[in-house]
Amino acid sequence: MPNANIAFLNDLLQSIGSRMRPGAVSKSSALSAEARLAEGCGALMRLGGEASQVVVAAQALAAFAELDDTAKLRFFQSLLDDYSADPAAIRAAYAAWESTQSEEDLEQLFKAVEPRRQALLRALNQAPGATLQLVRMRQDLLRLMREEPGLAPLDTDFSHLFASWFNRGFLVMRRIDWNSPAAILEKIVSYEAVHEIRDWDDLRRRLDPADRRCYAFFHPATGDEPLIFVEVALCQGIPDRIAPLLSERTQPGDEAPDTAVFYSISNCQPGLKGVSFGNFLIKQVVSDLSTELPPIRNFATLSPAPGFARWLSSVDEAEAQALAADLATGLWQTDSEECERLAPRVEAWAARYFTQAKTPSGAPADPVARFHLGNGASAHRVNWPADLAEGALKRAHGVMINYLYELDQIEARHEAFANDGTIACGPDMRRAVKAGTAPSA
Amino acid sequence: MPNANIAFLNDLLQSIGSRMRPGAVSKSSALSAEARLAEGCGALMRLGGEASQVVVAAQALAAFAELDDTAKLRFFQSLLDDYSADPAAIRAAYAAWESTQSEEDLEQLFKAVEPRRQALLRALNQAPGATLQLVRMRQDLLRLMREEPGLAPLDTDFSHLFASWFNRGFLVMRRIDWNSPAAILEKIVSYEAVHEIRDWDDLRRRLDPADRRCYAFFHPATGDEPLIFVEVALCQGIPDRIAPLLSERTQPGDEAPDTAVFYSISNCQPGLKGVSFGNFLIKQVVSDLSTELPPIRNFATLSPAPGFARWLSSVDEAEAQALAADLATGLWQTDSEECERLAPRVEAWAARYFTQAKTPSGAPADPVARFHLGNGASAHRVNWPADLAEGALKRAHGVMINYLYELDQIEARHEAFANDGTIACGPDMRRAVKAGTAPSA
Amino acid sequence: MPNANIAFLNDLLQSIGSRMRPGAVSKSSALSAEARLAEGCGALMRLGGEASQVVVAAQALAAFAELDDTAKLRFFQSLLDDYSADPAAIRAAYAAWESTQSEEDLEQLFKAVEPRRQALLRALNQAPGATLQLVRMRQDLLRLMREEPGLAPLDTDFSHLFASWFNRGFLVMRRIDWNSPAAILEKIVSYEAVHEIRDWDDLRRRLDPADRRCYAFFHPATGDEPLIFVEVALCQGIPDRIAPLLSERTQPGDEAPDTAVFYSISNCQPGLKGVSFGNFLIKQVVSDLSTELPPIRNFATLSPAPGFARWLSSVDEAEAQALAADLATGLWQTDSEECERLAPRVEAWAARYFTQAKTPSGAPADPVARFHLGNGASAHRVNWPADLAEGALKRAHGVMINYLYELDQIEARHEAFANDGTIACGPDMRRAVKAGTAPSA
Amino acid sequence: MPNANIAFLNDLLQSIGSRMRPGAVSKSSALSAEARLAEGCGALMRLGGEASQVVVAAQALAAFAELDDTAKLRFFQSLLDDYSADPAAIRAAYAAWESTQSEEDLEQLFKAVEPRRQALLRALNQAPGATLQLVRMRQDLLRLMREEPGLAPLDTDFSHLFASWFNRGFLVMRRIDWNSPAAILEKIVSYEAVHEIRDWDDLRRRLDPADRRCYAFFHPATGDEPLIFVEVALCQGIPDRIAPLLSERTQPGDEAPDTAVFYSISNCQPGLKGVSFGNFLIKQVVSDLSTELPPIRNFATLSPAPGFARWLSSVDEAEAQALAADLATGLWQTDSEECERLAPRVEAWAARYFTQAKTPSGAPADPVARFHLGNGASAHRVNWPADLAEGALKRAHGVMINYLYELDQIEARHEAFANDGTIACGPDMRRAVKAGTAPSA
């Protein structure tokens, strides 16, 4: 459908373009992209609900795409300066509301306070394919904000609109498999953020076998562009190492799977930062799989612990430093005795990291932990050595964590975590945490 | 896709429902629908971005559907009273902004001013199928507002959200034809608002012949529910009577069509009142048809003039009263001489109605004229007698108007009409208007 | 896909037609349709595997469509006379085979014996949309054969090819419901052969409710043209009257359905006479429904007994004549006592008809009985009064029969019926048959 | 659809299997695959048109898939021996026909002569997915026939049925592009027979650019399994080298394409040997492209000349041997002067090969030439050096030929070639041929 829309635009531009007053067209093409963008934005605010907005919006977005970073910065700055709310109107509306406190006057105040750039972004969004272009525009904004933090209020407007446009009710979950179009699959290859997909054979191993699944959220207005996807393996028991999940499928002789493992979840659109999809996606997959495959009883993750290595080296205790040093030798990777010797210590310190390392606001320091605990999952087990990929060694000495999604506990755990910061732990994790509270003992 | 979503919900409710704490479920089913709705809304505001919102929202909407009008009124009133903005927060945010005038403080003020019910409606919208249910909820609201006009501010919130959700960029135009699902076609039959479709044979005559077209806008989140549709006939020349368009197709011997006639456009969703689709739809059809069928050179309407009869009888001039009386006899329907005698007078008075009858704010009194002129169309011709259906006789003495959509003039005409109220007229119309300014001469 | 094919032909004819030697085209259009058809058939035999056969075949089929019955008869006769096998070639091949009895020579004999019209029909079938046109051609042939029985050998060629082309492996079963295209649904209305569908409301009652199903076989080369369809109702217990199945859906308060009733099965293509689909369709539906809806335990029909009335009036026994006379009064339709009085007699005589009335070859006289018993179903029960529609009264005095499809018995029953003519009867039927063997007692 | 069919089978086997008499099932699974196959074939012949054939056929095909080559040979031999026609029946039918010469008796003779294995193969074909399995079965047969040429008559039966089942009218042409399912694309990679596709990047270069196309024939019963595909490049002028077509797309600055080049055509199914698709495919692509892209005026190939090198070395003339020796040094690949020096001689000898090298039956010795000339194309030009890939050097010293498809000449050229062996040559080719008739001059 979005493709049809885009085809429509081309037709429209062509047919209208070729029939429109030649003066108008040739004049505007003579302008720089920056000037055309500014003019287009002005026209959009003027045109009200008029249908020609569609063409003007498309031309403005096309002009934006031609800009370099300097010009983009100027454009963003002009949105902040020229498309804000009108202070006089705010004051008048506030005064009116203050005197009546009526809902009607609140309504007027709301209109006066809304930055005009929100209306502008809504108007731009009318062009075919515009939604994805606006997501990419915010991606530019977030990048440029690193140097110009003053643009943050503009980002708030994007964020406000995207939360509405990318409402869960508008998202569509689709299964990705070996029958999906190559044009989608190459995006999966490129967006995979956790365990790199090296080539199409590697991709096939993740999608085609009967015990592998992949699901993504799409938005109707952004077409075949995945927003987020999760890779799932069906297996016997909750796995403690990533390697088998990334290689071949379960041997035919194996027992029937009883566990769905979410071993990779990747956000695809940096421009949608802060619009949360992951919790919805995981829970819909849990729900769909438990309906489709009743024998699947466990829904677990095998997740990285990306802050563990840095945290460990930052702990000012001899034991922690010793462990970090032992791990750094890499000896344990080939020497199974050394591995066995280190295992309890790694497990204890990882559990301590998991429960004691906090952000300034008191949340778990580990971002993956924050995500799953916030979703209402419980911490099931520390696994070591679980991931020997270079990045995983560097960031977490090869540690991975299982989180467990138990449908009948999700809500209670979410609330306990949100209200009191309670971290739900299963028996294995509790044991490790106990060891971790006195790791040097 | 929406069906898949709905199926998902059922699965979700079933699987979650059957696994959730039995206490919670049985307790809530014991409550009245009204109490469950209130509780659900409260929970939605509390739950933040949590995925269980999806289920809570679905339950709340299901509870709303059980309410009678009295309970609905109470619910709407509670949205107005309990989900407004917090005055203290507004005052604090305003004071902060007043002192700095910074964009950051404007942002905070915007958040403080936004009625909380907007967040509530966005949260409700997360349930599968919710968008259509919220459109229907506003339909209820509009109906009940006739007796309770104080609910208007709540309608403003719906209106604000719907303008964003039903942005042109999210709409999908689809052709409706004899291969469309019966489930869609029966909605076309039921929503047709201009020229009634009597039965499926009648419907087939409008959809199946090679010289008939029908196009509708759909929204991905409301699935197979058309939002608006337009019926088109391809013919030779701009037609002056409706009957041939509603009966059989152009005879095979006829010349190739050079004109696309929009003879009926129907809004399907009362709950989307004020969200404008018609102008977008007409212009996309014009654009698509001019690409697909280059021989089609004219894009015209054959439109009713619904206020003519009432206006004529209200004109305090002897000539007008005489004409109204002559028309009322109906003699002209059978007596061709009488018809010829009346024709110039009808045409002149219709043209006068068209150009001189105004709303208090100075716009044309005729709503159909406002729509097409506002879209940038020009008035082409008064046709009489053009529609002998009972309603058309009663409302317009059988008068119909052609409007012309000329792609290279649309923008200029729209702007002239919007800025100065200029009504673009073709030669035939100008002649009639001239006669109409001195109709008794 | 077939539509794409037809579009392709139009393109092809247009593009090739407009580029081909103008002489060839204008010359052939000057010929009569009959001459063009004859010339086209000749060209097809000459052209071997050449791609231009596609166009020639399309032109020949178009020419056939222009013929009247007289010309069609001549064409069929010419296929019989001019496209037979070559007697000399047969004799030579036979002599060669007789001397060697080798498989190679058998192969040559097979080629010599195959009537050349089979190759011609295969060549005609290469045109887009040809398969349906050939089915219609055979429909013409069957009609004209009533007067020209000598054409029967030509029908054998059609029959031989169709059995191969419409192999079960090529058929696709699709569910027909209220989301099916109107273009298919109107064919269902028109092809329904058992219980007339009066209008679209009637159609909707058969397709839309959750306890109604309809399934059809399609062939990829004949596109949206159904070959055969069956209507199914899901209900509690095996029904004894048709009326409730044709009216409203099961009341919400009813118990969950445990029975799927096949209450109407209609062949759509007279030109496919003798190519059996019905048994495959019923069994696939049984298989699909038993997988999809495990609570459905019974698969039964409610079937007409179309020969009962005629047979009863032909029985030269006083009791039969008396019953026929009593039934003819119609009194029983309004007088429940009379109805109760007649019921045992009707049931007994219907059972006798069912088991004793035979064709000359010894099969059951009732064609519906032959179909279901041949499929491996058993006779479950005589129902009276079960169908008060005019036709049903006339043909069967309102009697209907249930047949039962029991998956684990189908094969054994089919074999027993095929080998020994054994009619499988359930307890109710056996009781009725017992009463029927001495109906006057 | 075929997938749906296969899913159906699984359901069917499961549901029927689990409900059928346990004795029957367990007994048959105890048998060897070979015995089950033999038993299944026997049952299929016995069961007539019975629906349980579907399951029996599926089981028989599953049993065949388990056989090793020795067992397959035995099975094929048994088809030849045990499923032939009955000599006594042939003799009786022949005698009857000889005495009457009637069409009715010819019909009986036809039935008697048809080997019973054709009926068996049709019965096997009823199982879901069977058509592809039978194509693979013939692939096995063709392979084993190399050692057992006596199986040829069995191959004739396959060939006869496949010609009917894979009739042009049943084939569907689909465009293959970057939105096609990966499951289809990997088959394109694996089946490409002319210019190897090295990886997915290579594949993308052939499918995704706006000036590249790929089209394939599919059969509805074999689903996503391509039968044949052709790769097309759109370019300016008729190309003389393959390398640019296999690498990047036409540079943006280039002029608009006026030529469609068929640079690779690959049959995918060895089991469909002798069933001709290529001519139909090329002509449908020519037809579609000339409709879709009117500026495309030339339809040409860039084709290998696979027999040239062997033929050249076989020519018993000093000049030919000298040229072969010069070419074998490979010096010309790096030395442009040497290349220029050799070019006229290569061209002349290639043209002589093209026109004078013949098969025993007098057709061109080059198989690619036979294919395109037989399709009605003309020989346009010898190109050298045109393909430096290893295989092309070995087989043709790097020579490639352009063939030209001119719609208005195709039929006449096909007939002239078929009747008199006339090879149509364009001016360039004629000049080269003229030089080639006296190459040593």
mmCIF file with all atom_site columns, N, CA and C in Angstrom, chain B residues 3 177-186 200-201 204 208 224, chain C residues 3 177-186 200-201 204 208 224:
data_model
loop_
_atom_site.group_PDB
_atom_site.id
_atom_site.type_symbol
_atom_site.label_atom_id
_atom_site.label_alt_id
_atom_site.label_comp_id
_atom_site.label_asym_id
_atom_site.label_entity_id
_atom_site.label_seq_id
_atom_site.pdbx_PDB_ins_code
_atom_site.Cartn_x
_atom_site.Cartn_y
_atom_site.Cartn_z
_atom_site.occupancy
_atom_site.B_iso_or_equiv
_atom_site.pdbx_formal_charge
_atom_site.auth_seq_id
_atom_site.auth_comp_id
_atom_site.auth_asym_id
_atom_site.auth_atom_id
_atom_site.pdbx_PDB_model_num
ATOM 1  N N  . ASN B 1 3   ? -7.839  -7.683  10.951  1.00 0.00 ? 3   ASN B N  1
ATOM 2  C CA . ASN B 1 3   ? -8.425  -8.950  11.375  1.00 0.00 ? 3   ASN B CA 1
ATOM 3  C C  . ASN B 1 3   ? -7.415  -9.771  12.137  1.00 0.00 ? 3   ASN B C  1
ATOM 4  N N  . ASP B 1 177 ? -14.640 -2.603  -6.839  1.00 0.00 ? 177 ASP B N  1
ATOM 5  C CA . ASP B 1 177 ? -15.322 -3.088  -8.032  1.00 0.00 ? 177 ASP B CA 1
ATOM 6  C C  . ASP B 1 177 ? -16.016 -4.413  -7.735  1.00 0.00 ? 177 ASP B C  1
ATOM 7  N N  . TRP B 1 178 ? -16.415 -5.068  -8.772  1.00 0.00 ? 178 TRP B N  1
ATOM 8  C CA . TRP B 1 178 ? -17.231 -6.268  -8.595  1.00 0.00 ? 178 TRP B CA 1
ATOM 9  C C  . TRP B 1 178 ? -16.412 -7.431  -8.047  1.00 0.00 ? 178 TRP B C  1
ATOM 10 N N  . ASN B 1 179 ? -15.096 -7.263  -7.991  1.00 0.00 ? 179 ASN B N  1
ATOM 11 C CA . ASN B 1 179 ? -14.249 -8.274  -7.366  1.00 0.00 ? 179 ASN B CA 1
ATOM 12 C C  . ASN B 1 179 ? -13.955 -7.956  -5.909  1.00 0.00 ? 179 ASN B C  1
ATOM 13 N N  . SER B 1 180 ? -14.491 -6.867  -5.406  1.00 0.00 ? 180 SER B N  1
ATOM 14 C CA . SER B 1 180 ? -14.293 -6.537  -3.995  1.00 0.00 ? 180 SER B CA 1
ATOM 15 C C  . SER B 1 180 ? -15.118 -7.489  -3.131  1.00 0.00 ? 180 SER B C  1
ATOM 16 N N  . PRO B 1 181 ? -14.667 -7.709  -1.892  1.00 0.00 ? 181 PRO B N  1
ATOM 17 C CA . PRO B 1 181 ? -15.411 -8.592  -0.991  1.00 0.00 ? 181 PRO B CA 1
ATOM 18 C C  . PRO B 1 181 ? -16.819 -8.077  -0.727  1.00 0.00 ? 181 PRO B C  1
ATOM 19 N N  . ALA B 1 182 ? -17.757 -8.993  -0.667  1.00 0.00 ? 182 ALA B N  1
ATOM 20 C CA . ALA B 1 182 ? -19.141 -8.623  -0.371  1.00 0.00 ? 182 ALA B CA 1
ATOM 21 C C  . ALA B 1 182 ? -19.227 -7.830  0.926   1.00 0.00 ? 182 ALA B C  1
ATOM 22 N N  . ALA B 1 183 ? -18.359 -8.155  1.884   1.00 0.00 ? 183 ALA B N  1
ATOM 23 C CA . ALA B 1 183 ? -18.403 -7.460  3.176   1.00 0.00 ? 183 ALA B CA 1
ATOM 24 C C  . ALA B 1 183 ? -18.117 -5.967  3.013   1.00 0.00 ? 183 ALA B C  1
ATOM 25 N N  . ILE B 1 184 ? -17.320 -5.595  2.029   1.00 0.00 ? 184 ILE B N  1
ATOM 26 C CA . ILE B 1 184 ? -17.106 -4.174  1.753   1.00 0.00 ? 184 ILE B CA 1
ATOM 27 C C  . ILE B 1 184 ? -18.277 -3.626  0.944   1.00 0.00 ? 184 ILE B C  1
ATOM 28 N N  . LEU B 1 185 ? -18.710 -4.388  -0.032  1.00 0.00 ? 185 LEU B N  1
ATOM 29 C CA . LEU B 1 185 ? -19.766 -3.884  -0.918  1.00 0.00 ? 185 LEU B CA 1
ATOM 30 C C  . LEU B 1 185 ? -21.045 -3.570  -0.149  1.00 0.00 ? 185 LEU B C  1
ATOM 31 N N  . GLU B 1 186 ? -21.370 -4.400  0.831   1.00 0.00 ? 186 GLU B N  1
ATOM 32 C CA . GLU B 1 186 ? -22.611 -4.115  1.551   1.00 0.00 ? 186 GLU B CA 1
ATOM 33 C C  . GLU B 1 186 ? -22.495 -2.800  2.325   1.00 0.00 ? 186 GLU B C  1
ATOM 34 N N  . TRP B 1 200 ? -28.477 -5.300  -5.071  1.00 0.00 ? 200 TRP B N  1
ATOM 35 C CA . TRP B 1 200 ? -27.172 -5.696  -5.603  1.00 0.00 ? 200 TRP B CA 1
ATOM 36 C C  . TRP B 1 200 ? -27.098 -5.534  -7.112  1.00 0.00 ? 200 TRP B C  1
ATOM 37 N N  . ASP B 1 201 ? -28.233 -5.625  -7.786  1.00 0.00 ? 201 ASP B N  1
ATOM 38 C CA . ASP B 1 201 ? -28.205 -5.379  -9.232  1.00 0.00 ? 201 ASP B CA 1
ATOM 39 C C  . ASP B 1 201 ? -27.860 -3.919  -9.494  1.00 0.00 ? 201 ASP B C  1
ATOM 40 N N  . ARG B 1 204 ? -24.264 -3.443  -8.831  1.00 0.00 ? 204 ARG B N  1
ATOM 41 C CA . ARG B 1 204 ? -23.441 -3.974  -9.915  1.00 0.00 ? 204 ARG B CA 1
ATOM 42 C C  . ARG B 1 204 ? -23.375 -2.993  -11.081 1.00 0.00 ? 204 ARG B C  1
ATOM 43 N N  . ASP B 1 208 ? -19.536 -2.536  -11.973 1.00 0.00 ? 208 ASP B N  1
ATOM 44 C CA . ASP B 1 208 ? -18.997 -3.542  -12.872 1.00 0.00 ? 208 ASP B CA 1
ATOM 45 C C  . ASP B 1 208 ? -18.727 -3.041  -14.294 1.00 0.00 ? 208 ASP B C  1
ATOM 46 N N  . ASP B 1 224 ? -11.300 -3.013  6.636   1.00 0.00 ? 224 ASP B N  1
ATOM 47 C CA . ASP B 1 224 ? -12.194 -3.000  5.483   1.00 0.00 ? 224 ASP B CA 1
ATOM 48 C C  . ASP B 1 224 ? -13.342 -2.020  5.627   1.00 0.00 ? 224 ASP B C  1
ATOM 49 N N  . ASN C 1 3   ? -6.294  -14.080 -14.909 1.00 0.00 ? 3   ASN C N  1
ATOM 50 C CA . ASN C 1 3   ? -6.564  -12.742 -15.414 1.00 0.00 ? 3   ASN C CA 1
ATOM 51 C C  . ASN C 1 3   ? -5.318  -12.144 -16.040 1.00 0.00 ? 3   ASN C C  1
ATOM 52 N N  . ASP C 1 177 ? -16.727 -17.158 1.598   1.00 0.00 ? 177 ASP C N  1
ATOM 53 C CA . ASP C 1 177 ? -17.470 -16.534 2.684   1.00 0.00 ? 177 ASP C CA 1
ATOM 54 C C  . ASP C 1 177 ? -17.848 -15.108 2.299   1.00 0.00 ? 177 ASP C C  1
ATOM 55 N N  . TRP C 1 178 ? -18.244 -14.361 3.294   1.00 0.00 ? 178 TRP C N  1
ATOM 56 C CA . TRP C 1 178 ? -18.773 -13.033 3.005   1.00 0.00 ? 178 TRP C CA 1
ATOM 57 C C  . TRP C 1 178 ? -17.654 -12.059 2.601   1.00 0.00 ? 178 TRP C C  1
ATOM 58 N N  . ASN C 1 179 ? -16.411 -12.488 2.723   1.00 0.00 ? 179 ASN C N  1
ATOM 59 C CA . ASN C 1 179 ? -15.303 -11.675 2.235   1.00 0.00 ? 179 ASN C CA 1
ATOM 60 C C  . ASN C 1 179 ? -14.867 -12.074 0.834   1.00 0.00 ? 179 ASN C C  1
ATOM 61 N N  . SER C 1 180 ? -15.537 -13.041 0.239   1.00 0.00 ? 180 SER C N  1
ATOM 62 C CA . SER C 1 180 ? -15.204 -13.423 -1.135  1.00 0.00 ? 180 SER C CA 1
ATOM 63 C C  . SER C 1 180 ? -15.689 -12.343 -2.090  1.00 0.00 ? 180 SER C C  1
ATOM 64 N N  . PRO C 1 181 ? -15.014 -12.235 -3.247  1.00 0.00 ? 181 PRO C N  1
ATOM 65 C CA . PRO C 1 181 ? -15.423 -11.234 -4.231  1.00 0.00 ? 181 PRO C CA 1
ATOM 66 C C  . PRO C 1 181 ? -16.862 -11.461 -4.709  1.00 0.00 ? 181 PRO C C  1
ATOM 67 N N  . ALA C 1 182 ? -17.581 -10.369 -4.904  1.00 0.00 ? 182 ALA C N  1
ATOM 68 C CA . ALA C 1 182 ? -18.949 -10.468 -5.397  1.00 0.00 ? 182 ALA C CA 1
ATOM 69 C C  . ALA C 1 182 ? -19.000 -11.250 -6.705  1.00 0.00 ? 182 ALA C C  1
ATOM 70 N N  . ALA C 1 183 ? -17.956 -11.120 -7.530  1.00 0.00 ? 183 ALA C N  1
ATOM 71 C CA . ALA C 1 183 ? -17.939 -11.818 -8.818  1.00 0.00 ? 183 ALA C CA 1
ATOM 72 C C  . ALA C 1 183 ? -17.983 -13.336 -8.637  1.00 0.00 ? 183 ALA C C  1
ATOM 73 N N  . ILE C 1 184 ? -17.430 -13.845 -7.540  1.00 0.00 ? 184 ILE C N  1
ATOM 74 C CA . ILE C 1 184 ? -17.553 -15.280 -7.243  1.00 0.00 ? 184 ILE C CA 1
ATOM 75 C C  . ILE C 1 184 ? -18.906 -15.569 -6.624  1.00 0.00 ? 184 ILE C C  1
ATOM 76 N N  . LEU C 1 185 ? -19.312 -14.714 -5.712  1.00 0.00 ? 185 LEU C N  1
ATOM 77 C CA . LEU C 1 185 ? -20.574 -14.981 -4.995  1.00 0.00 ? 185 LEU C CA 1
ATOM 78 C C  . LEU C 1 185 ? -21.759 -15.045 -5.943  1.00 0.00 ? 185 LEU C C  1
ATOM 79 N N  . GLU C 1 186 ? -21.761 -14.181 -6.971  1.00 0.00 ? 186 GLU C N  1
ATOM 80 C CA . GLU C 1 186 ? -22.925 -14.233 -7.865  1.00 0.00 ? 186 GLU C CA 1
ATOM 81 C C  . GLU C 1 186 ? -22.959 -15.558 -8.625  1.00 0.00 ? 186 GLU C C  1
ATOM 82 N N  . TRP C 1 200 ? -29.345 -11.737 -2.145  1.00 0.00 ? 200 TRP C N  1
ATOM 83 C CA . TRP C 1 200 ? -28.076 -11.626 -1.430  1.00 0.00 ? 200 TRP C CA 1
ATOM 84 C C  . TRP C 1 200 ? -28.248 -11.771 0.078   1.00 0.00 ? 200 TRP C C  1
ATOM 85 N N  . ASP C 1 201 ? -29.438 -11.444 0.591   1.00 0.00 ? 201 ASP C N  1
ATOM 86 C CA . ASP C 1 201 ? -29.672 -11.662 2.019   1.00 0.00 ? 201 ASP C CA 1
ATOM 87 C C  . ASP C 1 201 ? -29.671 -13.155 2.314   1.00 0.00 ? 201 ASP C C  1
ATOM 88 N N  . ARG C 1 204 ? -26.194 -14.357 2.174   1.00 0.00 ? 204 ARG C N  1
ATOM 89 C CA . ARG C 1 204 ? -25.450 -13.998 3.373   1.00 0.00 ? 204 ARG C CA 1
ATOM 90 C C  . ARG C 1 204 ? -25.745 -14.942 4.523   1.00 0.00 ? 204 ARG C C  1
ATOM 91 N N  . ASP C 1 208 ? -22.249 -16.132 5.964   1.00 0.00 ? 208 ASP C N  1
ATOM 92 C CA . ASP C 1 208 ? -21.662 -15.242 6.945   1.00 0.00 ? 208 ASP C CA 1
ATOM 93 C C  . ASP C 1 208 ? -21.691 -15.753 8.389   1.00 0.00 ? 208 ASP C C  1
ATOM 94 N N  . ASP C 1 224 ? -11.430 -17.699 -11.243 1.00 0.00 ? 224 ASP C N  1
ATOM 95 C CA . ASP C 1 224 ? -12.466 -17.507 -10.233 1.00 0.00 ? 224 ASP C CA 1
ATOM 96 C C  . ASP C 1 224 ? -13.753 -18.243 -10.549 1.00 0.00 ? 224 ASP C C  1
#
